[in-house]
């Protein structure tokens, strides 16, 4: 059941993304580059870029033996310019407002730090429980 729900969720995300792209293109054709359409397209671009960067930094397709902190740093260092580009293209906030850009960078850094800490805690707890389960299994095999 869990696998079915996972596949259904992925399918829903793919269909939603395709529908959003279709309706944004239609919006551009009929209404022109209005704010909502431009922001939506820039958000879709941002998610596409971050997905590519995630594939680059967190899979063995590019680098097989890279320490996790290096992967996180690489993702963060390349993710910020990618999001900044999308923010500029999509006019998420005024380009000449230094305070908005500074806030954007701070929010990005804080969010990235919190997500990294959360994942590290989850990973530590999961690996700890897997190590304990493996030790119990090995003990049961001895007897």
mmCIF file of C-alpha atoms in Angstrom:
data_model
loop_
_atom_site.group_PDB
_atom_site.id
_atom_site.type_symbol
_atom_site.label_atom_id
_atom_site.label_comp_id
_atom_site.label_asym_id
_atom_site.label_seq_id
_atom_site.Cartn_x
_atom_site.Cartn_y
_atom_site.Cartn_z
ATOM 1 C CA UNK A 1 0.000 0.000 0.000
ATOM 2 C CA UNK A 2 2.820 2.383 0.874
ATOM 3 C CA UNK A 3 4.509 1.850 -2.501
ATOM 4 C CA UNK A 4 1.206 2.473 -4.295
ATOM 5 C CA UNK A 5 0.694 5.748 -2.407
ATOM 6 C CA UNK A 6 4.238 6.820 -3.222
ATOM 7 C CA UNK A 7 3.735 6.134 -6.935
ATOM 8 C CA UNK A 8 0.368 7.900 -6.871
ATOM 9 C CA UNK A 9 1.940 10.946 -5.221
ATOM 10 C CA UNK A 10 4.728 11.088 -7.793
ATOM 11 C CA UNK A 11 2.223 10.701 -10.604
ATOM 12 C CA UNK A 12 0.088 13.528 -9.187
ATOM 13 C CA UNK A 13 3.144 15.814 -8.984
ATOM 14 C CA UNK A 14 4.129 15.046 -12.570
ATOM 15 C CA UNK A 15 0.580 15.629 -13.864
ATOM 16 C CA UNK A 16 0.303 18.866 -11.872
ATOM 17 C CA UNK A 17 3.603 20.142 -13.266
ATOM 18 C CA UNK A 18 2.594 19.306 -16.827
ATOM 19 C CA UNK A 19 -0.780 20.997 -16.338
ATOM 20 C CA UNK A 20 0.850 24.104 -14.858
ATOM 21 C CA UNK A 21 3.251 24.339 -17.781
ATOM 22 C CA UNK A 22 0.394 23.938 -20.251
ATOM 23 C CA UNK A 23 -1.787 26.574 -18.579
ATOM 24 C CA UNK A 24 1.115 28.994 -18.166
ATOM 25 C CA UNK A 25 1.942 28.730 -21.856
ATOM 26 C CA UNK A 26 -1.738 29.286 -22.648
ATOM 27 C CA UNK A 27 -1.737 32.259 -20.275
ATOM 28 C CA UNK A 28 1.273 33.746 -22.034
ATOM 29 C CA UNK A 29 -0.412 33.294 -25.409
ATOM 30 C CA UNK A 30 -3.720 34.873 -24.402
ATOM 31 C CA UNK A 31 -2.857 37.328 -21.600
ATOM 32 C CA UNK A 32 0.819 38.036 -22.151
ATOM 33 C CA UNK A 33 3.487 38.046 -19.444
ATOM 34 C CA UNK A 34 1.222 38.917 -16.522
ATOM 35 C CA UNK A 35 2.652 38.719 -13.019
ATOM 36 C CA UNK A 36 1.014 35.449 -11.942
ATOM 37 C CA UNK A 37 2.093 33.566 -15.038
ATOM 38 C CA UNK A 38 5.661 34.891 -14.886
ATOM 39 C CA UNK A 39 6.014 34.035 -11.193
ATOM 40 C CA UNK A 40 4.589 30.549 -11.738
ATOM 41 C CA UNK A 41 6.960 29.884 -14.632
ATOM 42 C CA UNK A 42 9.920 31.156 -12.628
ATOM 43 C CA UNK A 43 8.942 28.868 -9.729
ATOM 44 C CA UNK A 44 8.723 25.904 -12.093
ATOM 45 C CA UNK A 45 12.148 26.867 -13.467
ATOM 46 C CA UNK A 46 13.523 27.098 -9.918
ATOM 47 C CA UNK A 47 12.249 23.634 -9.048
ATOM 48 C CA UNK A 48 13.702 22.249 -12.274
ATOM 49 C CA UNK A 49 17.092 23.809 -11.581
ATOM 50 C CA UNK A 50 17.129 22.604 -7.974
ATOM 51 C CA UNK A 51 16.193 19.116 -9.127
ATOM 52 C CA UNK A 52 19.112 19.126 -11.562
ATOM 53 C CA UNK A 53 21.458 20.388 -8.856
ATOM 54 C CA UNK A 54 20.196 17.743 -6.442
ATOM 55 C CA UNK A 55 20.905 15.086 -9.052
ATOM 56 C CA UNK A 56 24.361 16.557 -9.605
ATOM 57 C CA UNK A 57 25.352 16.749 -5.935
ATOM 58 C CA UNK A 58 23.493 13.859 -4.269
ATOM 59 C CA UNK A 59 23.738 10.975 -6.711
ATOM 60 C CA UNK A 60 26.787 9.074 -7.937
ATOM 61 C CA UNK A 61 26.153 10.189 -11.527
ATOM 62 C CA UNK A 62 28.802 12.916 -11.321
ATOM 63 C CA UNK A 63 30.847 12.288 -8.189
ATOM 64 C CA UNK A 64 31.033 8.859 -6.628
ATOM 65 C CA UNK A 65 33.166 9.463 -3.543
ATOM 66 C CA UNK A 66 32.236 12.820 -2.164
ATOM 67 C CA UNK A 67 31.724 13.433 1.539
ATOM 68 C CA UNK A 68 28.221 14.482 2.538
ATOM 69 C CA UNK A 69 29.253 17.930 3.891
ATOM 70 C CA UNK A 70 30.934 18.677 0.534
ATOM 71 C CA UNK A 71 27.752 17.651 -1.263
ATOM 72 C CA UNK A 72 25.655 19.934 0.943
ATOM 73 C CA UNK A 73 28.054 22.838 0.478
ATOM 74 C CA UNK A 74 28.119 22.336 -3.280
ATOM 75 C CA UNK A 75 24.342 22.169 -3.483
ATOM 76 C CA UNK A 76 23.936 25.284 -1.329
ATOM 77 C CA UNK A 77 26.575 27.266 -3.195
ATOM 78 C CA UNK A 78 25.071 26.454 -6.593
ATOM 79 C CA UNK A 79 21.457 26.546 -5.423
ATOM 80 C CA UNK A 80 21.553 30.135 -4.226
ATOM 81 C CA UNK A 81 22.594 31.608 -7.601
ATOM 82 C CA UNK A 82 20.040 29.399 -9.363
ATOM 83 C CA UNK A 83 17.258 30.676 -7.100
ATOM 84 C CA UNK A 84 18.515 34.256 -7.377
ATOM 85 C CA UNK A 85 18.346 33.990 -11.156
ATOM 86 C CA UNK A 86 14.768 32.723 -10.967
ATOM 87 C CA UNK A 87 13.892 35.461 -8.476
ATOM 88 C CA UNK A 88 15.263 38.098 -10.841
ATOM 89 C CA UNK A 89 13.552 36.628 -13.922
ATOM 90 C CA UNK A 90 10.257 36.146 -12.089
ATOM 91 C CA UNK A 91 10.337 39.511 -10.295
ATOM 92 C CA UNK A 92 9.761 37.878 -6.935
ATOM 93 C CA UNK A 93 10.769 41.219 -5.393
ATOM 94 C CA UNK A 94 12.226 44.473 -6.759
ATOM 95 C CA UNK A 95 15.690 44.095 -8.255
ATOM 96 C CA UNK A 96 16.906 47.382 -6.787
ATOM 97 C CA UNK A 97 15.809 46.608 -3.213
ATOM 98 C CA UNK A 98 18.997 45.515 -1.407
ATOM 99 C CA UNK A 99 17.063 44.736 1.775
ATOM 100 C CA UNK A 100 14.817 42.287 -0.063
ATOM 101 C CA UNK A 101 17.830 40.544 -1.580
ATOM 102 C CA UNK A 102 19.585 40.391 1.788
ATOM 103 C CA UNK A 103 16.441 38.928 3.364
ATOM 104 C CA UNK A 104 16.206 36.416 0.520
ATOM 105 C CA UNK A 105 19.785 35.247 1.139
ATOM 106 C CA UNK A 106 19.296 35.047 4.919
ATOM 107 C CA UNK A 107 16.050 33.081 4.553
ATOM 108 C CA UNK A 108 17.757 30.733 2.078
ATOM 109 C CA UNK A 109 20.690 30.150 4.424
ATOM 110 C CA UNK A 110 18.510 29.638 7.510
ATOM 111 C CA UNK A 111 16.128 27.295 5.675
ATOM 112 C CA UNK A 112 19.039 25.305 4.256
ATOM 113 C CA UNK A 113 20.681 25.065 7.678
ATOM 114 C CA UNK A 114 17.451 23.911 9.352
ATOM 115 C CA UNK A 115 16.769 21.309 6.670
ATOM 116 C CA UNK A 116 20.351 20.049 6.886
ATOM 117 C CA UNK A 117 20.202 19.769 10.676
ATOM 118 C CA UNK A 118 16.830 18.046 10.502
ATOM 119 C CA UNK A 119 18.069 15.534 7.948
ATOM 120 C CA UNK A 120 21.266 14.900 9.919
ATOM 121 C CA UNK A 121 19.220 14.135 13.063
ATOM 122 C CA UNK A 122 16.861 11.874 11.118
ATOM 123 C CA UNK A 123 19.786 10.097 9.461
ATOM 124 C CA UNK A 124 21.604 9.627 12.758
ATOM 125 C CA UNK A 125 18.469 8.188 14.374
ATOM 126 C CA UNK A 126 17.770 5.903 11.402
ATOM 127 C CA UNK A 127 21.349 4.684 11.062
ATOM 128 C CA UNK A 128 21.496 4.111 14.807
ATOM 129 C CA UNK A 129 18.354 1.979 14.720
ATOM 130 C CA UNK A 130 19.582 0.094 11.636
ATOM 131 C CA UNK A 131 22.926 -0.565 13.322
ATOM 132 C CA UNK A 132 21.126 -1.855 16.419
ATOM 133 C CA UNK A 133 18.866 -4.074 14.304
ATOM 134 C CA UNK A 134 21.883 -5.430 12.401
ATOM 135 C CA UNK A 135 23.656 -6.193 15.693
ATOM 136 C CA UNK A 136 20.565 -8.054 16.992
ATOM 137 C CA UNK A 137 20.344 -10.002 13.746
ATOM 138 C CA UNK A 138 24.006 -10.991 13.911
ATOM 139 C CA UNK A 139 23.582 -12.110 17.534
ATOM 140 C CA UNK A 140 20.560 -14.227 16.619
ATOM 141 C CA UNK A 141 22.505 -15.883 13.796
ATOM 142 C CA UNK A 142 25.338 -16.886 16.168
ATOM 143 C CA UNK A 143 23.087 -18.852 18.525
#
